[in-house]
Amino acid sequence: MQYFIETTPIEKLRCECLVVGVYQDQQLSPAAQGVDKLTGGLLTRLLQRGDIKGKNAETLLIAHSGLDALPRIVLTGFGEAGKVTRKLYRKALAAAAKSVKDSKTPSAVAALLDVETSDGDAQWRARQIVEVFDDAVYQYTATKKVEDTPALQALSVRADAAQATAAGAGVSQGAAIAAGVCLTKQLADLPGNICTPTYLAEQAKSLAADHDKLSCEILEESDMQALGMGAFLAVSRGSRQPAKLISLYYQGGDASVKPIVLIGKGLTFDAGGISLKPGLGMDEMKYDMCGGASVLGLLKMATQLNLKLNIVGLIASSENMPDGDANKPGDILVSMAGKTIEILNTDAEGRLILCDTMTYAKKFNPEVVIDMATLTGACIVALGRVPSGLFSNDDALSEDLLQAAEASCDSLWRMPVWEEYQEQLKSNFADLANIGGPDGGSVTAACFLSRFAEDFRWAHLDIAGTAWRTGVNKGATGRPVPVISQYLLNRAAEQ
Ligand code: BES
Ligand code: MN
Ligand code: ZN
């Protein structure tokens, strides 16, 4: 999709499809009032007839407005005027995007900056328009023919002259974040037999080849062996696909500025290993690489916006499979940090590949380390599929991330990483066990990671419930690319 700014006044505008807003009390937005005048009161008549009330996320497609310049109009309900929160604005946008998509128009203009939101300015609104529309037109095509490829190719955001600069910035940010989200979804939706660790490494190389400020380095299993990554390698033992530790270096800031390190769990398939998962829903474990895909998406976003930051992306990529040579419950391995780990369940593999990657991250002298991982089913039990779990050893970093979550509507909820839980990770035979029993599983997983984060400010996002949708609409969401993009934008603005 291509995104533009449109500053032509409504009276002079020509476009195939125009999207305007209406409120609950049947009050038209300024742009909608303009359309109403041009059509001789058509919108008012439709409102009087009760075709649309203006409730949030209601839409009415006027397929034949009678105007040559504006043949299609999509009226979109935003709910009560003056009470349009950020979330409600986005919800209405999603409904508008669906209506535009269904209308099969190849291009559209969204005149929706004039809908006042209780938080967020014109720049924020412009950005959301792009993000939400891009999400709506996403279509998986890699291994399936779709007759109905989305017709929508171009979207313009209508802005008054006074708003044009802010809207322009919002559209550029939105387009970059949407590109990052889209890449993340495309990779995540691929099946495990295509998207292997080697495939992810190739994707990283090609992303780096496209951008001057981005470079890529791949560590092979032999390199990990030399580094003493016994925990990481234990996971890949049972797989015929070679594991990869993919490093991406984005240098947008001064060489002296400490980098933000982003770590992604990139399990291209998690069968559970010898502690084999049950069959039902096991296909969804192709999504166990969503954290890794998000690292790629975030670096794509950073390059597109030319962010003045230094970012190191580390994708720990492997499969977790049962095999005669696979690691077993009771096995003890030595992590890169020197701590010994007793494997009590081979399905708790994410923390094993992540702990060595976190130890490796120290060499970059990080400002902060943020890992993103589909780490525990227990996180879904605790929080459902609404926020990602946030775990951290640093209150200031947590605050920054929570603020970014608010602004991006990609929500996070902070969970404890308290000393008391560490008890559950005690082992009679090793420095720590890889699981902490059935209670508080997402917390004990985070506690395990925290033992490898003692030397830096660290946050862990458990995205098990948010990285993809299950059920009939199964598909990747691209989360947490929006919230981390917002965090990076905020950091860049401070520079
Ligand atoms: N990748 C899974 C976590 C997961 C499960 C994410 C279901 C989303 C949906 C992870 O590797 C795993 O298997 N975790 C175990 C940990 C347990 C053995 C302590 C889990 O959650 O069951
Ligand atoms: Mn697992
Ligand atoms: Zn896993």
mmCIF file of C-alpha atoms in Angstrom, residues 18 27 36 45 61 74 94 107 136 158 189 195 221 223 233-234 280 283 302 345 363 377 391 412 419 425:
data_model
loop_
_atom_site.group_PDB
_atom_site.id
_atom_site.type_symbol
_atom_site.label_atom_id
_atom_site.label_comp_id
_atom_site.label_asym_id
_atom_site.label_seq_id
_atom_site.Cartn_x
_atom_site.Cartn_y
_atom_site.Cartn_z
ATOM 1 C CA LEU A 18 -13.966 9.269 0.732
ATOM 2 C CA GLN A 27 -23.746 14.899 14.339
ATOM 3 C CA ASP A 36 -23.539 16.744 3.011
ATOM 4 C CA ARG A 45 -31.442 12.346 4.967
ATOM 5 C CA LEU A 61 -21.108 2.614 2.448
ATOM 6 C CA VAL A 74 -17.935 5.664 3.705
ATOM 7 C CA ALA A 94 -10.806 -0.716 11.674
ATOM 8 C CA SER A 107 -7.784 4.150 -3.722
ATOM 9 C CA ALA A 136 -6.835 -4.429 7.407
ATOM 10 C CA ARG A 158 -6.857 14.434 4.289
ATOM 11 C CA ASP A 189 2.414 -16.786 9.093
ATOM 12 C CA CYS A 195 10.463 -20.529 7.678
ATOM 13 C CA GLU A 221 26.265 -23.817 15.861
ATOM 14 C CA ASP A 223 30.404 -20.492 16.744
ATOM 15 C CA LEU A 233 22.682 -25.739 21.771
ATOM 16 C CA ALA A 234 20.796 -28.164 24.018
ATOM 17 C CA LEU A 280 -4.283 -30.312 19.275
ATOM 18 C CA ASP A 283 0.462 -26.207 14.293
ATOM 19 C CA ALA A 302 14.115 1.920 12.153
ATOM 20 C CA ASN A 345 10.803 -30.148 30.855
ATOM 21 C CA LYS A 363 29.378 -7.608 24.813
ATOM 22 C CA GLY A 377 1.098 -20.585 27.873
ATOM 23 C CA PHE A 391 8.564 -8.148 33.249
ATOM 24 C CA LEU A 412 1.362 -4.174 28.136
ATOM 25 C CA GLU A 419 12.670 -12.813 44.787
ATOM 26 C CA LEU A 425 13.638 -22.632 40.332
#
